[in-house]
PDB file of C-alpha atoms and ligand atoms in Angstrom:
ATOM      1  CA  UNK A   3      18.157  11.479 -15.360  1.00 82.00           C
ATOM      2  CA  UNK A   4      18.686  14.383 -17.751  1.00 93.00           C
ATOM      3  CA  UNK A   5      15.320  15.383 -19.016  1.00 97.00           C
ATOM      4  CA  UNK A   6      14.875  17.706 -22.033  1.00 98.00           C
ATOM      5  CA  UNK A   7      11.498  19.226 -22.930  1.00 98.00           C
ATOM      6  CA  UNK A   8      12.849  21.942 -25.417  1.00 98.00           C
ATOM      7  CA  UNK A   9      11.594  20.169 -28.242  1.00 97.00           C
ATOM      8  CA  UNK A  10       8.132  19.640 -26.922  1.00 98.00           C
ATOM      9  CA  UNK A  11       7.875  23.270 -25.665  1.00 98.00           C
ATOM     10  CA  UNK A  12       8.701  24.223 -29.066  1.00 98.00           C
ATOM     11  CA  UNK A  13       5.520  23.158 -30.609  1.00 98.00           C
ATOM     12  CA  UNK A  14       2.318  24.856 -30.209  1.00 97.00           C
ATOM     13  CA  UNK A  15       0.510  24.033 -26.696  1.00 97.00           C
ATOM     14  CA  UNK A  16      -0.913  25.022 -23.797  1.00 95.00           C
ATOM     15  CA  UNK A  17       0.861  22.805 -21.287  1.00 96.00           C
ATOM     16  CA  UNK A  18       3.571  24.997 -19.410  1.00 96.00           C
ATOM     17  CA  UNK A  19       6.654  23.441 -18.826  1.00 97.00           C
ATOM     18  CA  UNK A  20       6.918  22.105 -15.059  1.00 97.00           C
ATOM     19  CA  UNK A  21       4.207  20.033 -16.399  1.00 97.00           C
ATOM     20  CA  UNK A  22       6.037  19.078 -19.458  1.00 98.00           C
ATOM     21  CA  UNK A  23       8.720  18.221 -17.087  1.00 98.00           C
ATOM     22  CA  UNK A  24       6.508  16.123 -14.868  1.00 98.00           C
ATOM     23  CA  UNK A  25       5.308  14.423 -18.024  1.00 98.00           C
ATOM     24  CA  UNK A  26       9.249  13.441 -19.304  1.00 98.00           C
ATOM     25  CA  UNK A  27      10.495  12.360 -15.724  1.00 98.00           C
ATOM     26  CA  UNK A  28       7.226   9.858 -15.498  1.00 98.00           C
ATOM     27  CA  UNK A  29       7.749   8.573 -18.798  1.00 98.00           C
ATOM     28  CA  UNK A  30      11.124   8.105 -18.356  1.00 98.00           C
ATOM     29  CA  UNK A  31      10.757   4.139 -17.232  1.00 98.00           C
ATOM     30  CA  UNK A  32       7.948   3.136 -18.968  1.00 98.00           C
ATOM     31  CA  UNK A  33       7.590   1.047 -21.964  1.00 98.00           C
ATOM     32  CA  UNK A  34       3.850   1.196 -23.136  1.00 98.00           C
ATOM     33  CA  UNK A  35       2.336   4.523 -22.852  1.00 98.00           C
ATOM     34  CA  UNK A  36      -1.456   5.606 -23.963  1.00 99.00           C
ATOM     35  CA  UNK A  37      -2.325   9.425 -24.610  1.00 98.00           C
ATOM     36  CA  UNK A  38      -5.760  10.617 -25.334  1.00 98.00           C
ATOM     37  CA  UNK A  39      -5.757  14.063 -26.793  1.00 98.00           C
ATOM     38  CA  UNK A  40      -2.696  14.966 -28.518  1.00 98.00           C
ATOM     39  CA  UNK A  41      -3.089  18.419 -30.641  1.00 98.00           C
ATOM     40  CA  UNK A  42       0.387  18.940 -32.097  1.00 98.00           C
ATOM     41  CA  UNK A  43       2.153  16.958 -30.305  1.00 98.00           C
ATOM     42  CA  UNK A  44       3.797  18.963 -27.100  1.00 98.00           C
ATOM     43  CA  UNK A  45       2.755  16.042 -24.189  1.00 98.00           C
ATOM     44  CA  UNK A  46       3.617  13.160 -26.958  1.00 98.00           C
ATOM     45  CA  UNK A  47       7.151  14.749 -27.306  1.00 98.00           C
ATOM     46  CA  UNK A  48       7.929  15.359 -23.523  1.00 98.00           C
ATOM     47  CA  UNK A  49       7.088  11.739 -23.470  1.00 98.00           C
ATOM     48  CA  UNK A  50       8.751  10.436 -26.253  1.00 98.00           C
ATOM     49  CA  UNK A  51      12.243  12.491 -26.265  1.00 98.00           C
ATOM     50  CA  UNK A  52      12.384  11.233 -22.332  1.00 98.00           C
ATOM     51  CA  UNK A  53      11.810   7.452 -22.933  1.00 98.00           C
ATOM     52  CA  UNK A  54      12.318   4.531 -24.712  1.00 98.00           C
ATOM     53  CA  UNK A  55       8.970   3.931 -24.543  1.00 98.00           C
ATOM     54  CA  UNK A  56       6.142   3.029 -27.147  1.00 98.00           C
ATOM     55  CA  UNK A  57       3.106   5.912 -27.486  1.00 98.00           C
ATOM     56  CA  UNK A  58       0.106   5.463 -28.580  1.00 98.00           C
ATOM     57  CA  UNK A  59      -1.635   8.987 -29.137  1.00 98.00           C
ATOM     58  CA  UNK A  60      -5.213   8.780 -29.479  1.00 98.00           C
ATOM     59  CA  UNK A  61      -7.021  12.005 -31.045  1.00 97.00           C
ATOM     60  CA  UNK A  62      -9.963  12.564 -33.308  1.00 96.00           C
ATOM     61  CA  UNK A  63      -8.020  15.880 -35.049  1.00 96.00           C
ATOM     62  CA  UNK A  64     -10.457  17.453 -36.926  1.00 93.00           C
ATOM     63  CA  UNK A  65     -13.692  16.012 -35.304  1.00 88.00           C
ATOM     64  CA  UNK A  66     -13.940  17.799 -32.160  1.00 71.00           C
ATOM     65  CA  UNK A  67     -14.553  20.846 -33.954  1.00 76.00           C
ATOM     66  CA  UNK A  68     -11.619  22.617 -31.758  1.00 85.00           C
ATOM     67  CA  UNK A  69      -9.302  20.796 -34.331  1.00 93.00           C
ATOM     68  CA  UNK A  70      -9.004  20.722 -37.743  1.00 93.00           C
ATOM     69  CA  UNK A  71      -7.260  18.907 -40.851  1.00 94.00           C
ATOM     70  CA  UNK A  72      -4.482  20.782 -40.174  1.00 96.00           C
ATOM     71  CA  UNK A  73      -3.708  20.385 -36.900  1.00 97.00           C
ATOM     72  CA  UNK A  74      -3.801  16.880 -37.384  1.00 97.00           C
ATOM     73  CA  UNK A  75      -0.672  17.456 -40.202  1.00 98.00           C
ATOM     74  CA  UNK A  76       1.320  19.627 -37.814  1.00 98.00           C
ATOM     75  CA  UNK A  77       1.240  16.761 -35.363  1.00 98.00           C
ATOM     76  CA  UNK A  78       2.269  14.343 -38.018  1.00 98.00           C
ATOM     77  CA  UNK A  79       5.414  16.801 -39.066  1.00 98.00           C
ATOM     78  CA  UNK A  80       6.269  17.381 -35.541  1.00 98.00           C
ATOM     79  CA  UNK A  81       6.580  13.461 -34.340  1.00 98.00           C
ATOM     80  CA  UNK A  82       7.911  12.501 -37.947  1.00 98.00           C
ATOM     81  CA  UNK A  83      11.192  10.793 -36.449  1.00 97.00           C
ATOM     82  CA  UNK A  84       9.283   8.690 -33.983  1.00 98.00           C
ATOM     83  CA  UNK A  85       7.115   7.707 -36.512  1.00 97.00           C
ATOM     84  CA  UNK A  86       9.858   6.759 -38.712  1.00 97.00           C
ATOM     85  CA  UNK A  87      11.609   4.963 -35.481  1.00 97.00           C
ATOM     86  CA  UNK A  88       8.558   2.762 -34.647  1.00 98.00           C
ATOM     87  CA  UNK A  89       8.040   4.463 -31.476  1.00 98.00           C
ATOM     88  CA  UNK A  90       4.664   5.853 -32.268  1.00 98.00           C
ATOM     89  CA  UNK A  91       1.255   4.723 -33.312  1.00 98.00           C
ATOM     90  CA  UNK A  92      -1.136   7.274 -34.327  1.00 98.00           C
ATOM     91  CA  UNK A  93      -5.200   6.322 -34.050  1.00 98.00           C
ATOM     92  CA  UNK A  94      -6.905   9.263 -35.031  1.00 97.00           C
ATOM     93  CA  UNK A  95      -9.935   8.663 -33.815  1.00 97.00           C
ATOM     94  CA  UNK A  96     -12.402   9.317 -30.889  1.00 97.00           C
ATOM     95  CA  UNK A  97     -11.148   8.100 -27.396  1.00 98.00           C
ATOM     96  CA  UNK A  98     -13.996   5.739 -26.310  1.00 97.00           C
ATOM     97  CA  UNK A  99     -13.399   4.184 -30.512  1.00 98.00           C
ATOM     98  CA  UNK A 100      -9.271   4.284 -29.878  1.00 98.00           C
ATOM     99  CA  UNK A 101      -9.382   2.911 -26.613  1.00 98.00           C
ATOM    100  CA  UNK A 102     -11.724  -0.091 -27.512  1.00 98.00           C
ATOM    101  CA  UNK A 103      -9.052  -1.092 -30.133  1.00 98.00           C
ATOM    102  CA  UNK A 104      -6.371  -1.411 -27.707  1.00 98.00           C
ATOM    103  CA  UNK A 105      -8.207  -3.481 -25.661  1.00 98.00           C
ATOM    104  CA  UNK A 106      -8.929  -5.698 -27.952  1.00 98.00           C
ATOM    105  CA  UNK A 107      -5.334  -5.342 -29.579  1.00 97.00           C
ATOM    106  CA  UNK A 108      -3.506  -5.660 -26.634  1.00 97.00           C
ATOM    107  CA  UNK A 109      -5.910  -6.854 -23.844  1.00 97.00           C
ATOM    108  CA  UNK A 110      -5.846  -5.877 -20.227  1.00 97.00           C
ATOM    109  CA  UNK A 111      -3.286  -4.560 -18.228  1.00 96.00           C
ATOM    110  CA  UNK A 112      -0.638  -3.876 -21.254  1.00 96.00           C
ATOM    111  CA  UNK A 113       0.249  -0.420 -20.669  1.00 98.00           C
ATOM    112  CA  UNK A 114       2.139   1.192 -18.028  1.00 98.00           C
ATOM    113  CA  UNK A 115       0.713   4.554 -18.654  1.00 98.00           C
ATOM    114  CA  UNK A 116      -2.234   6.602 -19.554  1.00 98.00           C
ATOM    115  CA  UNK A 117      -2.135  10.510 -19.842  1.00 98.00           C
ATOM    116  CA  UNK A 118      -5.506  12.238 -20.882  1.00 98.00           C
ATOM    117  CA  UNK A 119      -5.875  15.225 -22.191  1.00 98.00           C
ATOM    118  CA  UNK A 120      -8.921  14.961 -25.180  1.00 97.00           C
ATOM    119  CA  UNK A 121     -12.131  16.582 -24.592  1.00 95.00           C
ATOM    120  CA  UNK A 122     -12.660  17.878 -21.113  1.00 95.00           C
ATOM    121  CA  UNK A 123     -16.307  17.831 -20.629  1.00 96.00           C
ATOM    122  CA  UNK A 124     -17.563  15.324 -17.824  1.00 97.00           C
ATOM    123  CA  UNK A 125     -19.042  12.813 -20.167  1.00 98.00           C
ATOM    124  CA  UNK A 126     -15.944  12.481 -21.724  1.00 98.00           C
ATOM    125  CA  UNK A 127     -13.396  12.507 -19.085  1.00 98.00           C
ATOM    126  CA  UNK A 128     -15.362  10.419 -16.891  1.00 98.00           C
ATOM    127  CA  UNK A 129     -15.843   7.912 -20.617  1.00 98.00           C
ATOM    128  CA  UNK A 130     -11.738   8.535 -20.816  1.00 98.00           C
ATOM    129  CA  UNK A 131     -10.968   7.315 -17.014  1.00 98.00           C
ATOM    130  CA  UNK A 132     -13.457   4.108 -17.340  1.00 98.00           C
ATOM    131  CA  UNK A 133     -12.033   2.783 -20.889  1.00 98.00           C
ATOM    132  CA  UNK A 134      -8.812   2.870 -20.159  1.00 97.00           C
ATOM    133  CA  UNK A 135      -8.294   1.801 -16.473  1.00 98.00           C
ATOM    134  CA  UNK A 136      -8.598  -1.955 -17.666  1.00 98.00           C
ATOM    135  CA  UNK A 137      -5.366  -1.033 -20.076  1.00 98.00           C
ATOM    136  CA  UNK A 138      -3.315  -0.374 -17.412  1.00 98.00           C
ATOM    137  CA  UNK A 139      -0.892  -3.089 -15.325  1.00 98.00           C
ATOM    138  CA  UNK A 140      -0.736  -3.199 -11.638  1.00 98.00           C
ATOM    139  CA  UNK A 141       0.883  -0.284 -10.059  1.00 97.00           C
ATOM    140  CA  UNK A 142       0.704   1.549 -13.355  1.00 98.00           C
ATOM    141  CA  UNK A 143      -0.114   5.378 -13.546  1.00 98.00           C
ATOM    142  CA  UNK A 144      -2.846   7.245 -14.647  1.00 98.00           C
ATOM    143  CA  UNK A 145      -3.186  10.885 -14.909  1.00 98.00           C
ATOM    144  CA  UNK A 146      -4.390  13.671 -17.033  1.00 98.00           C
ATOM    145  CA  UNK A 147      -3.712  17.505 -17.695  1.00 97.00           C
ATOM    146  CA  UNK A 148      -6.337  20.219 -16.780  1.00 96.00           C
ATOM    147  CA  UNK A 149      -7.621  19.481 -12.886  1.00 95.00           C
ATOM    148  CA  UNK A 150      -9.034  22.699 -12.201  1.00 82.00           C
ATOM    149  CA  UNK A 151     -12.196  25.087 -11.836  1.00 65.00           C
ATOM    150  CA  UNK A 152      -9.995  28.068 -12.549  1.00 68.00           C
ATOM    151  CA  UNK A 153      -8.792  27.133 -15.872  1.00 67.00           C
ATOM    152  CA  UNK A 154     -12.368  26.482 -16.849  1.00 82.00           C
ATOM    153  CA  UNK A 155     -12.820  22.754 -17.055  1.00 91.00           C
ATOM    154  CA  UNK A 156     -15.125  21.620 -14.087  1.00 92.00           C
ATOM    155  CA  UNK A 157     -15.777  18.300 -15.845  1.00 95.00           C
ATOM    156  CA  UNK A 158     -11.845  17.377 -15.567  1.00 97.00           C
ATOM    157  CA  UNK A 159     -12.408  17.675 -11.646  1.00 95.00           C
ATOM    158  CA  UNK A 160     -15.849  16.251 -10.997  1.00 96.00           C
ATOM    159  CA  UNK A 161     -15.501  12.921 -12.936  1.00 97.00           C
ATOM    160  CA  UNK A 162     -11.896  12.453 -11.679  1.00 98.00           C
ATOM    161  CA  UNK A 163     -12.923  13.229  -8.217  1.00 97.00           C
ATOM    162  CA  UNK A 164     -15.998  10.999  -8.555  1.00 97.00           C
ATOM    163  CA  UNK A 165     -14.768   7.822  -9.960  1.00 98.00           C
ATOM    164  CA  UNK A 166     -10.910   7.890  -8.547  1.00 97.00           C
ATOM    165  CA  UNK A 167     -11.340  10.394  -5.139  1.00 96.00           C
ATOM    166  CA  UNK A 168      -9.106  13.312  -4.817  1.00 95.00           C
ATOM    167  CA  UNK A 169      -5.864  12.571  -6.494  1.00 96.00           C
ATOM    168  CA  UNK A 170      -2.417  13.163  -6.297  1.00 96.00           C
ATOM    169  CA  UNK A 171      -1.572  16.190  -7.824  1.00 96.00           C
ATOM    170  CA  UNK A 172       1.752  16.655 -10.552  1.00 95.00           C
ATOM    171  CA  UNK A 173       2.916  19.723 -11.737  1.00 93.00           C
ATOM    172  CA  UNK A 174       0.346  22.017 -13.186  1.00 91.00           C
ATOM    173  CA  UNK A 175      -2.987  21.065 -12.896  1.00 95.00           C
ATOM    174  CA  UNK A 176      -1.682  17.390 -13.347  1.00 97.00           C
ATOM    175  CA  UNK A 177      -3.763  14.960 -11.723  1.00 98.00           C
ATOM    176  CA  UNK A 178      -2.943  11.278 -11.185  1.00 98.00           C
ATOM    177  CA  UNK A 179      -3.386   7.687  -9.635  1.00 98.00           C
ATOM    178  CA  UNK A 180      -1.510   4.527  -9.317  1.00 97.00           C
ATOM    179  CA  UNK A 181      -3.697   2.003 -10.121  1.00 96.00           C
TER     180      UNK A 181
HETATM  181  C1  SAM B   7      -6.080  20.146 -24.985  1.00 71.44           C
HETATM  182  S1  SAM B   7      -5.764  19.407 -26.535  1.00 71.44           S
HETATM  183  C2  SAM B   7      -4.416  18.331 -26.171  1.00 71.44           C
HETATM  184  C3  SAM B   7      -3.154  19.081 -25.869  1.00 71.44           C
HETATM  185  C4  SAM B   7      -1.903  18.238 -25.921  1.00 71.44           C
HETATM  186  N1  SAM B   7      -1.915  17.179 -24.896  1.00 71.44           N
HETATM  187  C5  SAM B   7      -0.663  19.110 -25.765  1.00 71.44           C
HETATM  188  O1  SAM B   7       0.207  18.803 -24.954  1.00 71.44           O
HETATM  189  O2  SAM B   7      -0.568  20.132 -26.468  1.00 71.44           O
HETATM  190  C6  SAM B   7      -7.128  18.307 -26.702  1.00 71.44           C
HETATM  191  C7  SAM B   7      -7.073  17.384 -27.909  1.00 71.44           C
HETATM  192  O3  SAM B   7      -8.052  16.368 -27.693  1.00 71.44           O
HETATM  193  C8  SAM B   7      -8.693  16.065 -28.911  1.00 71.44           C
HETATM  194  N2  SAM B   7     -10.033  15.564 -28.537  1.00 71.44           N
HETATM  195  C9  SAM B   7     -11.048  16.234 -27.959  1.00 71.44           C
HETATM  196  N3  SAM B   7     -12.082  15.419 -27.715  1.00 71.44           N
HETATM  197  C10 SAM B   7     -11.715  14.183 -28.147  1.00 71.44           C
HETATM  198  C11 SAM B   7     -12.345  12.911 -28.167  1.00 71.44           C
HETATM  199  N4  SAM B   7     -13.585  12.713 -27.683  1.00 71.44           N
HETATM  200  N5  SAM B   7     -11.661  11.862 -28.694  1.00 71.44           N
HETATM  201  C12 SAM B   7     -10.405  12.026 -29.176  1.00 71.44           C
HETATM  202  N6  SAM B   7      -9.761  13.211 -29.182  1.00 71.44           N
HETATM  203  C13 SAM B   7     -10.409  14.273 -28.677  1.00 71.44           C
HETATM  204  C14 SAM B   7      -8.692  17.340 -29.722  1.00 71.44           C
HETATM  205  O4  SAM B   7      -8.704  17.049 -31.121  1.00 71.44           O
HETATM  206  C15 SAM B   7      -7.386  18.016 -29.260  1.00 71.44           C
HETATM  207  O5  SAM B   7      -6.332  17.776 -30.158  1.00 71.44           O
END
């Protein structure tokens, strides 16, 4: 497996590239991906370049008022050729909203993956983790970016921690489950 994440870590970000990494080589035989929280694009592309797979990137750009207009069109620019190669569907929206919609689109256990990475307060992780469990197949993976009190998100920890136990931990602050 020869896993390239100079495209994603060329794109504005905050995920460092180990995790990037992590991201690509756990993409890399999947089909039917979710993200939640995509900014411009840096997690969606170490997925994308890495895979055949389908992504679906749910993000609310310019709601959350950490995002704007803007960011929203970077991401579009940066992911233009998966767009254009029907690799990638784009719900800007909020997650509990873009998650629903898959269900119903798709129905249970239809994915193989679920990153998340939108808003980090408790409500919304813990919102994140219980809307789209029922998306994922059997032995499928779940995991998200941002498991740790250091970096300032407490809410990442305590509703992973509460509704899945300690879990494994990826590159970064990575955390994830097979479901
Ligand atoms: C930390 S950034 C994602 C970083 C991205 N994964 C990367 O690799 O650069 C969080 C993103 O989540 C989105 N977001 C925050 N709360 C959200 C919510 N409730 N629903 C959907 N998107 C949300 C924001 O618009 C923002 O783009």
């Amino acid at each position: 497996m020869n896993l390239d994440v100079s495209q994603a870590m060329s794109v504005h970000g905050e995920m460092g590239e180990h995790a990037a990494l992590w991201l690509a080589h756990h993409a890399y035989p999947c089909s039917h991906i979710v993200e939640i929280g995509s900014l411009h694009g840096r997690s969606a592309l170490a997925m994308l370049a890495n895979s055949d797979a389908h992504l679906w990137c749910i993000d609310a750009w310019g709601e959350p008022s950490t995002t704007t207009l803007e960011d929203y069109e970077i991401f579009l620019e940066n992911v233009s050729p998966y767009v254009e190669e029907g690799r990638l569907t784009v719900l800007r929206t909020h997650s509990h909203l873009g998650l629903a919609s898959l269900l119903e689109d798709y129905g249970k256990e239809s994915f193989d993956m679920v990153f998340i990475d939108g808003g980090h307060d408790y409500d919304t992780v813990k919102g994140d983790i219980l809307g789209c469990r029922p998306l994922l197949r059997e032995g499928g993976l779940l995991s998200g970016h941002d498991y740790s009190h250091r970096k300032g998100h407490p809410g990442v920890k305590k509703a992973v921690d509460e509704l899945l136990g300690p879990p494994n931990r990826g590159a970064g602050s990575i955390w994830w489950v097979m479901v």
